[in-house]
Amino acid sequence: MILQNDLLLRTARGELTERVPVWMMRQAGRVLAQYRAVRERAGSFITLAKTPELAAEVTIQPVDAFEVDAAIIFSDILVVPEAMGLPYEMIEARGPVFPQTVRSSADLSRLHVADAETDLGYVLDAIRLTKRELNGRVPLIGFAGAPFTIFCYMTEGKGSKTFSVAKKLLYTDPHFAHTLLRQITDSTIAYLKAQIRAGADLIQLFDSWAGILSPEQYRTFSLPYIKQICDAITEVPVTVFAKGAFFARHEIGQLDCQVVGLDWNMDPAESRTLVPNKVLQGNLDPCVLYADFAQIRTEVKQMLDAFGHQHYIANLGHGIYPDTDPDKARCFVDAVKELSAQR
Ligand code: 1CP
């Protein structure tokens, strides 16, 4: 299948392009009324994610509504722990919860390395169906959580500001931590390779909780596992987004990935110096989308001026917030396209 719009892929591969590609983290779901209607029909997030026809439908909604340069498959990073034997529940207005957790080597006997085709076949079906329905309009991004972020949820059992249960284990039982991280890494590599076989054109790793670690802990408990994944995925470009890990930008830049994602705490010029040979992605504060249309355009212009118009993918610095006005999201996308087009 030939892509009609392969701007994101050309940019990710390091080519010079006619304008800056743009998409938004968490663009599927959340802000669109069309999404909420499908979500209602499904009854629950998990049913929606496990019904390929519905997952494909909501994956494509932001491509229609915002005309972004990529779709990202509708799923969640927590499907990997479930596939390893640790199911999650999605509690309304609270988020994900794991009724059981793993906190010691003895608990590991409940887990297995996920088999992507059998344990995550519904995501692969959703990818195949989405690719068919997209019919080459834009590339499809596959994704997974980085092993440390998945470790956080599997040990803590729910979201947390500090993830102190998860972090405590790094100090009290590093052997257990590394064993679990290895199992997550093996599961994730198999899962991402299956996503690519099913049709994913680019892969993004979300290390959403990178910022809670010290630089040394990050080097010990997160980076080596991300490196294993980057080394294993050779088929398509890989983006590493480590939220809050400003201190690790140089080391992330040394990985065999093509794109480095940045949050809004990370200065564009400083990031270019620290990560000289990669494509950068980011990093508008999602709260900018609460400003008026004129101010959004001004902020986008500043961001484009700071990153430059090449080797750059415009995005938010983290997921779009659920109460964002879709017209403001559209304004962000339009502003990137207009202001970055070569004259
Ligand atoms: O664009 C998209 O929205 C595509 C699908 C997508 C993605 C890429 C979802 C659907 N989740 C994710 C990634 C994800 N999930 C991350 C990494 C990105 C990030 O940092 O935001 C993380 C940390 C999660 C875990 C998760 N799932 C949370 C956060 C919990 C916490 O620690 O506070 C929550 C609230 C969810 C639920 C969820 N995932 C996705 C949706 C649409 C929802 C809402 C559930 C619902 O509709 O009931």
Short mmCIF file of C-alpha atoms and ligand atoms in Angstrom, two decimals:
data_model
loop_
_atom_site.label_atom_id
_atom_site.label_comp_id
_atom_site.label_asym_id
_atom_site.label_seq_id
_atom_site.Cartn_x
_atom_site.Cartn_y
_atom_site.Cartn_z
CA MET A 1 0.00 0.00 0.00
CA ILE A 2 1.47 3.33 -1.06
CA LEU A 3 0.96 6.13 1.44
CA GLN A 4 -0.57 9.31 0.05
CA ASN A 5 0.84 11.32 2.95
CA ASP A 6 4.18 9.90 4.10
CA LEU A 7 5.49 13.20 5.49
CA LEU A 8 5.85 11.86 9.04
CA LEU A 9 7.79 8.82 7.86
CA ARG A 10 10.12 10.79 5.62
CA THR A 11 10.83 13.20 8.46
CA ALA A 12 11.34 10.35 10.95
CA ARG A 13 13.84 8.75 8.58
CA GLY A 14 15.86 11.96 8.59
CA GLU A 15 14.88 13.29 5.17
CA LEU A 16 14.35 16.99 4.43
CA THR A 17 10.65 17.73 3.93
CA GLU A 18 8.37 20.44 2.51
CA ARG A 19 6.77 21.19 5.87
CA VAL A 20 6.70 20.03 9.49
CA PRO A 21 4.49 16.96 10.14
CA VAL A 22 2.08 17.21 13.07
CA TRP A 23 0.02 14.89 15.25
CA MET A 24 -1.07 14.98 18.91
CA MET A 25 -0.34 12.51 21.66
CA ARG A 26 -3.62 10.99 22.88
CA GLN A 27 -5.43 12.41 19.86
CA ALA A 28 -7.68 9.34 19.65
CA GLY A 29 -10.44 9.50 22.19
CA ARG A 30 -10.70 12.09 24.90
CA VAL A 31 -11.65 15.31 23.13
CA LEU A 32 -14.00 14.32 20.33
CA ALA A 33 -17.77 14.04 20.75
CA GLN A 34 -17.63 11.37 18.04
CA TYR A 35 -15.32 9.36 20.33
CA ARG A 36 -17.62 9.67 23.31
CA ALA A 37 -20.51 8.38 21.20
CA VAL A 38 -18.57 5.23 20.23
CA ARG A 39 -17.32 4.82 23.81
CA GLU A 40 -20.94 4.94 24.98
CA ARG A 41 -21.93 2.30 22.44
CA ALA A 42 -19.07 0.03 23.58
CA GLY A 43 -20.01 0.46 27.24
CA SER A 44 -16.46 0.43 28.56
CA PHE A 45 -12.96 1.41 27.55
CA ILE A 46 -11.81 -2.22 27.61
CA THR A 47 -14.64 -3.41 25.35
CA LEU A 48 -13.89 -0.56 22.96
CA ALA A 49 -10.19 -1.42 22.89
CA LYS A 50 -10.96 -5.12 22.35
CA THR A 51 -13.44 -4.60 19.49
CA PRO A 52 -11.30 -4.05 16.37
CA GLU A 53 -14.11 -2.38 14.35
CA LEU A 54 -14.67 0.22 17.08
CA ALA A 55 -10.96 0.68 17.83
CA ALA A 56 -10.33 1.30 14.13
CA GLU A 57 -13.21 3.78 13.99
CA VAL A 58 -11.92 5.93 16.87
CA THR A 59 -8.34 5.67 15.59
CA ILE A 60 -9.42 7.33 12.34
CA GLN A 61 -11.67 9.99 13.91
CA PRO A 62 -8.84 12.49 14.62
CA VAL A 63 -7.49 12.03 11.09
CA ASP A 64 -10.88 13.21 9.82
CA ALA A 65 -11.44 15.89 12.46
CA PHE A 66 -7.97 17.43 12.70
CA GLU A 67 -6.27 16.30 9.48
CA VAL A 68 -3.20 15.23 11.43
CA ASP A 69 -0.32 13.60 9.55
CA ALA A 70 -0.59 10.29 11.42
CA ALA A 71 -3.05 8.02 13.19
CA ILE A 72 -2.11 6.27 16.46
CA ILE A 73 -3.78 2.96 17.17
CA PHE A 74 -6.45 3.17 19.86
CA SER A 75 -5.29 0.95 22.71
CA ASP A 76 -3.46 1.41 26.00
CA ILE A 77 0.01 0.72 27.34
CA LEU A 78 -1.59 -1.51 30.02
CA VAL A 79 -2.58 -4.24 27.56
CA VAL A 80 0.95 -5.63 27.97
CA PRO A 81 0.67 -6.42 31.70
CA GLU A 82 -2.71 -7.99 31.01
CA ALA A 83 -1.16 -10.14 28.28
CA MET A 84 1.52 -11.20 30.79
CA GLY A 85 -1.15 -12.42 33.21
CA LEU A 86 -2.00 -9.30 35.21
CA PRO A 87 -5.43 -7.98 34.19
CA TYR A 88 -6.45 -4.35 34.75
CA GLU A 89 -9.76 -2.61 35.27
CA MET A 90 -10.60 0.88 34.08
CA ILE A 91 -12.47 2.70 36.84
CA GLU A 92 -14.60 5.62 35.66
CA ALA A 93 -13.07 9.00 36.56
CA ARG A 94 -10.21 7.28 38.40
CA GLY A 95 -8.20 5.46 35.77
CA PRO A 96 -6.64 2.03 35.60
CA VAL A 97 -6.42 -0.33 38.58
CA PHE A 98 -4.73 -3.73 38.87
CA PRO A 99 -6.65 -5.91 41.35
CA GLN A 100 -3.47 -7.96 41.81
CA THR A 101 0.08 -6.62 41.77
CA VAL A 102 3.55 -8.17 41.56
CA ARG A 103 5.95 -7.08 44.28
CA SER A 104 8.32 -9.99 44.87
CA SER A 105 10.08 -12.77 42.99
CA ALA A 106 7.43 -15.20 44.29
CA ASP A 107 4.72 -13.19 42.49
CA LEU A 108 6.52 -13.66 39.18
CA SER A 109 5.27 -17.23 38.88
CA ARG A 110 1.85 -15.76 37.98
CA LEU A 111 3.34 -14.06 34.90
CA HIS A 112 4.53 -15.22 31.52
CA VAL A 113 6.21 -13.49 28.60
CA ALA A 114 3.30 -12.30 26.46
CA ASP A 115 2.63 -14.08 23.20
CA ALA A 116 1.55 -11.24 20.93
CA GLU A 117 -0.48 -13.29 18.48
CA THR A 118 -2.55 -15.10 21.10
CA ASP A 119 -2.60 -12.63 24.02
CA LEU A 120 -2.82 -9.39 22.01
CA GLY A 121 -4.45 -10.56 18.80
CA TYR A 122 -7.23 -7.99 19.22
CA VAL A 123 -4.74 -5.10 18.91
CA LEU A 124 -3.19 -6.70 15.83
CA ASP A 125 -6.66 -7.14 14.31
CA ALA A 126 -7.41 -3.48 15.06
CA ILE A 127 -4.15 -2.44 13.35
CA ARG A 128 -4.89 -4.54 10.25
CA LEU A 129 -8.43 -3.19 10.03
CA THR A 130 -7.31 0.41 10.60
CA LYS A 131 -4.69 0.10 7.87
CA ARG A 132 -7.33 -1.18 5.49
CA GLU A 133 -9.77 1.61 6.36
CA LEU A 134 -7.09 4.33 6.27
CA ASN A 135 -6.37 3.15 2.75
CA GLY A 136 -2.98 4.89 2.70
CA ARG A 137 -4.17 8.33 3.87
CA VAL A 138 -1.58 8.68 6.63
CA PRO A 139 0.87 6.38 8.45
CA LEU A 140 -0.30 4.43 11.49
CA ILE A 141 1.72 4.70 14.71
CA GLY A 142 1.97 1.64 16.95
CA PHE A 143 3.06 2.03 20.56
CA ALA A 144 3.92 0.48 23.88
CA GLY A 145 4.89 1.68 27.33
CA ALA A 146 8.60 1.65 28.12
CA PRO A 147 9.45 -1.20 30.51
CA PHE A 148 10.02 1.05 33.54
CA THR A 149 6.63 2.75 33.13
CA ILE A 150 4.90 -0.63 32.81
CA PHE A 151 6.83 -1.82 35.91
CA CYS A 152 5.38 1.17 37.78
CA TYR A 153 1.77 0.13 37.10
CA MET A 154 2.35 -3.61 37.67
CA THR A 155 3.92 -3.06 41.09
CA GLU A 156 1.99 0.00 42.30
CA GLY A 157 -1.32 -1.34 40.99
CA LYS A 158 -2.69 2.05 40.02
CA GLY A 159 -1.68 5.55 39.01
CA SER A 160 0.29 7.57 41.54
CA LYS A 161 2.01 10.93 41.83
CA THR A 162 5.15 9.40 43.31
CA PHE A 163 5.01 5.67 42.45
CA SER A 164 6.76 5.16 45.78
CA VAL A 165 5.81 1.47 45.97
CA ALA A 166 7.41 0.91 42.57
CA LYS A 167 10.48 3.01 43.43
CA LYS A 168 10.90 1.37 46.83
CA LEU A 169 11.36 -1.98 45.06
CA LEU A 170 14.29 -0.57 43.07
CA TYR A 171 16.09 -0.07 46.40
CA THR A 172 14.84 -3.08 48.36
CA ASP A 173 14.78 -5.79 45.68
CA PRO A 174 16.74 -4.78 42.58
CA HIS A 175 17.05 -8.42 41.55
CA PHE A 176 13.25 -8.72 41.37
CA ALA A 177 13.03 -5.37 39.58
CA HIS A 178 15.46 -6.43 36.87
CA THR A 179 13.77 -9.82 36.44
CA LEU A 180 10.36 -8.20 35.96
CA LEU A 181 11.82 -5.50 33.68
CA ARG A 182 13.38 -8.23 31.52
CA GLN A 183 10.05 -10.04 31.18
CA ILE A 184 8.29 -6.82 30.27
CA THR A 185 11.02 -6.03 27.73
CA ASP A 186 10.77 -9.45 26.08
CA SER A 187 6.97 -9.15 25.94
CA THR A 188 7.19 -5.64 24.50
CA ILE A 189 9.67 -6.54 21.76
CA ALA A 190 7.47 -9.43 20.60
CA TYR A 191 4.40 -7.19 20.77
CA LEU A 192 5.96 -4.33 18.79
CA LYS A 193 7.28 -6.69 16.13
CA ALA A 194 3.77 -8.13 15.79
CA GLN A 195 2.35 -4.59 15.51
CA ILE A 196 4.81 -3.91 12.68
CA ARG A 197 3.88 -7.14 10.90
CA ALA A 198 0.22 -6.13 11.24
CA GLY A 199 0.99 -2.79 9.57
CA ALA A 200 2.30 -0.22 12.08
CA ASP A 201 4.50 2.24 10.17
CA LEU A 202 6.31 3.77 13.14
CA ILE A 203 6.62 2.85 16.81
CA GLN A 204 6.52 5.15 19.85
CA LEU A 205 7.69 4.13 23.32
CA PHE A 206 6.01 6.04 26.15
CA ASP A 207 8.20 6.30 29.26
CA SER A 208 5.58 8.40 31.00
CA TRP A 209 7.12 8.07 34.48
CA ALA A 210 10.78 8.49 33.53
CA GLY A 211 10.83 11.79 35.41
CA ILE A 212 10.43 10.20 38.85
CA LEU A 213 13.86 8.55 38.66
CA SER A 214 17.25 10.02 39.45
CA PRO A 215 19.69 10.11 36.52
CA GLU A 216 21.56 7.14 37.97
CA GLN A 217 18.39 5.10 38.52
CA TYR A 218 17.26 5.97 35.04
CA ARG A 219 20.55 4.64 33.68
CA THR A 220 20.10 1.43 35.70
CA PHE A 221 16.39 0.65 35.52
CA SER A 222 15.03 2.27 32.39
CA LEU A 223 17.57 3.06 29.66
CA PRO A 224 19.08 -0.44 29.25
CA TYR A 225 15.62 -1.89 28.56
CA ILE A 226 14.69 0.89 26.14
CA LYS A 227 18.02 0.23 24.42
CA GLN A 228 17.16 -3.47 24.03
CA ILE A 229 13.88 -2.52 22.38
CA CYS A 230 15.53 0.06 20.07
CA ASP A 231 18.18 -2.49 19.07
CA ALA A 232 15.51 -5.10 18.35
CA ILE A 233 13.19 -2.90 16.26
CA THR A 234 14.97 -2.41 12.97
CA GLU A 235 11.97 -2.54 10.63
CA VAL A 236 10.45 0.93 11.12
CA PRO A 237 11.42 4.24 12.79
CA VAL A 238 11.21 4.34 16.60
CA THR A 239 10.35 7.35 18.78
CA VAL A 240 11.43 7.40 22.43
CA PHE A 241 9.35 9.77 24.57
CA ALA A 242 10.61 9.87 28.16
CA LYS A 243 8.46 12.38 30.00
CA GLY A 244 10.41 14.39 32.55
CA ALA A 245 13.77 12.82 31.72
CA PHE A 246 15.44 16.11 30.77
CA PHE A 247 18.59 14.77 32.44
CA ALA A 248 18.78 11.77 30.09
CA ARG A 249 18.41 13.54 26.75
CA HIS A 250 22.02 13.04 25.74
CA GLU A 251 21.93 9.31 26.52
CA ILE A 252 18.56 8.84 24.83
CA GLY A 253 20.09 10.57 21.81
CA GLN A 254 22.76 7.85 21.70
CA LEU A 255 20.15 5.09 21.31
CA ASP A 256 19.42 3.45 17.99
CA CYS A 257 16.13 5.30 17.64
CA GLN A 258 15.19 7.84 14.98
CA VAL A 259 13.05 10.33 16.94
CA VAL A 260 13.32 11.72 20.48
CA GLY A 261 10.13 13.07 22.05
CA LEU A 262 10.32 16.11 24.35
CA ASP A 263 7.99 17.58 26.95
CA TRP A 264 7.53 21.33 27.44
CA ASN A 265 10.10 21.54 30.23
CA MET A 266 12.81 20.72 27.70
CA ASP A 267 14.25 23.69 25.85
CA PRO A 268 14.35 23.20 22.04
CA ALA A 269 17.79 24.76 21.45
CA GLU A 270 19.35 22.98 24.42
CA SER A 271 17.76 19.72 23.21
CA ARG A 272 19.23 20.18 19.73
CA THR A 273 22.68 20.51 21.33
CA LEU A 274 22.19 17.46 23.56
CA VAL A 275 20.60 15.35 20.80
CA PRO A 276 22.35 16.59 17.66
CA ASN A 277 21.71 13.78 15.19
CA LYS A 278 18.08 12.85 15.70
CA VAL A 279 14.67 14.09 14.72
CA LEU A 280 12.98 15.85 17.66
CA GLN A 281 9.27 15.69 18.47
CA GLY A 282 7.17 17.89 20.74
CA ASN A 283 6.70 19.90 22.83
CA LEU A 284 3.87 22.40 23.21
CA ASP A 285 2.36 22.55 26.69
CA PRO A 286 -1.10 20.97 26.23
CA CYS A 287 -2.45 23.85 28.35
CA VAL A 288 -1.63 26.26 25.52
CA LEU A 289 -4.76 24.81 23.89
CA TYR A 290 -6.82 26.58 26.58
CA ALA A 291 -5.60 29.94 25.23
CA ASP A 292 -7.40 31.87 22.50
CA PHE A 293 -6.81 31.09 18.82
CA ALA A 294 -4.41 33.99 18.26
CA GLN A 295 -2.25 33.01 21.20
CA ILE A 296 -2.13 29.37 20.10
CA ARG A 297 -0.78 30.53 16.73
CA THR A 298 1.80 32.74 18.44
CA GLU A 299 2.97 29.87 20.64
CA VAL A 300 3.16 27.52 17.65
CA LYS A 301 5.23 30.09 15.75
CA GLN A 302 7.65 30.41 18.67
CA MET A 303 7.95 26.62 18.85
CA LEU A 304 8.62 26.29 15.11
CA ASP A 305 11.19 29.10 15.24
CA ALA A 306 12.94 27.39 18.16
CA PHE A 307 13.08 23.89 16.63
CA GLY A 308 13.50 24.92 13.00
CA HIS A 309 11.48 23.41 10.17
CA GLN A 310 13.59 20.30 9.44
CA HIS A 311 14.26 17.14 11.43
CA TYR A 312 11.28 18.05 13.53
CA ILE A 313 7.79 16.61 14.20
CA ALA A 314 5.35 19.02 15.85
CA ASN A 315 3.35 17.61 18.75
CA LEU A 316 2.22 18.46 22.23
CA GLY A 317 4.63 17.87 25.11
CA HIS A 318 2.24 15.24 26.57
CA GLY A 319 -1.26 13.96 25.86
CA ILE A 320 -4.01 16.41 24.98
CA TYR A 321 -6.25 17.08 28.00
CA PRO A 322 -9.78 15.68 27.84
CA ASP A 323 -11.51 19.06 28.29
CA THR A 324 -9.72 20.70 25.35
CA ASP A 325 -11.99 22.37 22.78
CA PRO A 326 -11.54 20.35 19.56
CA ASP A 327 -11.49 23.63 17.59
CA LYS A 328 -8.36 24.62 19.54
CA ALA A 329 -6.72 21.30 18.68
CA ARG A 330 -7.58 21.93 15.03
CA CYS A 331 -6.08 25.43 15.35
CA PHE A 332 -2.81 23.91 16.62
CA VAL A 333 -2.61 21.50 13.67
CA ASP A 334 -3.53 24.16 11.10
CA ALA A 335 -1.00 26.62 12.55
CA VAL A 336 1.84 24.09 12.26
CA LYS A 337 0.91 23.35 8.66
CA GLU A 338 0.58 26.98 7.59
CA LEU A 339 3.53 28.40 9.45
CA SER A 340 5.98 25.65 8.49
CA ALA A 341 5.16 25.34 4.77
CA GLN A 342 8.15 26.28 2.65
CA ARG A 343 7.61 29.52 0.80
O1 1CP B 1 -4.56 8.74 21.27
C1 1CP B 1 -5.00 8.00 22.13
O2 1CP B 1 -5.66 8.34 23.12
C2 1CP B 1 -4.72 6.55 21.79
C3 1CP B 1 -4.86 5.62 22.82
C4 1CP B 1 -4.12 5.70 24.14
C5 1CP B 1 -2.74 5.84 24.40
C6 1CP B 1 -1.64 6.17 23.41
C7 1CP B 1 -4.76 5.47 25.37
C8 1CP B 1 -6.22 5.30 25.54
N1 1CP B 1 -3.80 5.38 26.34
C9 1CP B 1 -2.55 5.63 25.78
C10 1CP B 1 -1.25 5.63 26.43
C11 1CP B 1 -1.17 5.62 27.91
N2 1CP B 1 -2.01 5.01 28.82
C12 1CP B 1 -0.09 6.16 28.62
C13 1CP B 1 1.12 6.79 27.98
C14 1CP B 1 0.87 8.17 27.52
C15 1CP B 1 0.73 9.19 28.62
O3 1CP B 1 1.67 9.36 29.38
O4 1CP B 1 -0.35 9.81 28.65
C16 1CP B 1 -0.33 5.95 29.98
C17 1CP B 1 0.53 6.39 31.15
C18 1CP B 1 -1.54 5.22 30.10
C19 1CP B 1 -2.18 4.70 31.34
C20 1CP B 1 -3.56 5.19 31.48
N3 1CP B 1 -4.62 4.70 30.78
C21 1CP B 1 -4.01 6.27 32.27
C22 1CP B 1 -3.16 7.11 33.20
C23 1CP B 1 -3.25 6.61 34.58
C24 1CP B 1 -2.40 7.42 35.56
O5 1CP B 1 -1.32 6.96 35.96
O6 1CP B 1 -2.85 8.50 35.97
C25 1CP B 1 -5.39 6.39 32.06
C26 1CP B 1 -6.36 7.36 32.71
C27 1CP B 1 -5.76 5.41 31.09
C28 1CP B 1 -7.12 5.19 30.52
C29 1CP B 1 -7.27 5.48 29.08
N4 1CP B 1 -6.36 5.12 28.08
C30 1CP B 1 -6.85 5.53 26.86
C31 1CP B 1 -8.12 6.17 27.10
C32 1CP B 1 -9.00 6.75 26.04
C33 1CP B 1 -8.35 6.13 28.48
C34 1CP B 1 -9.58 6.66 29.23
C35 1CP B 1 -10.46 5.53 29.60
C36 1CP B 1 -11.91 5.69 29.29
O7 1CP B 1 -12.28 6.13 28.17
O8 1CP B 1 -12.67 5.30 30.17
#
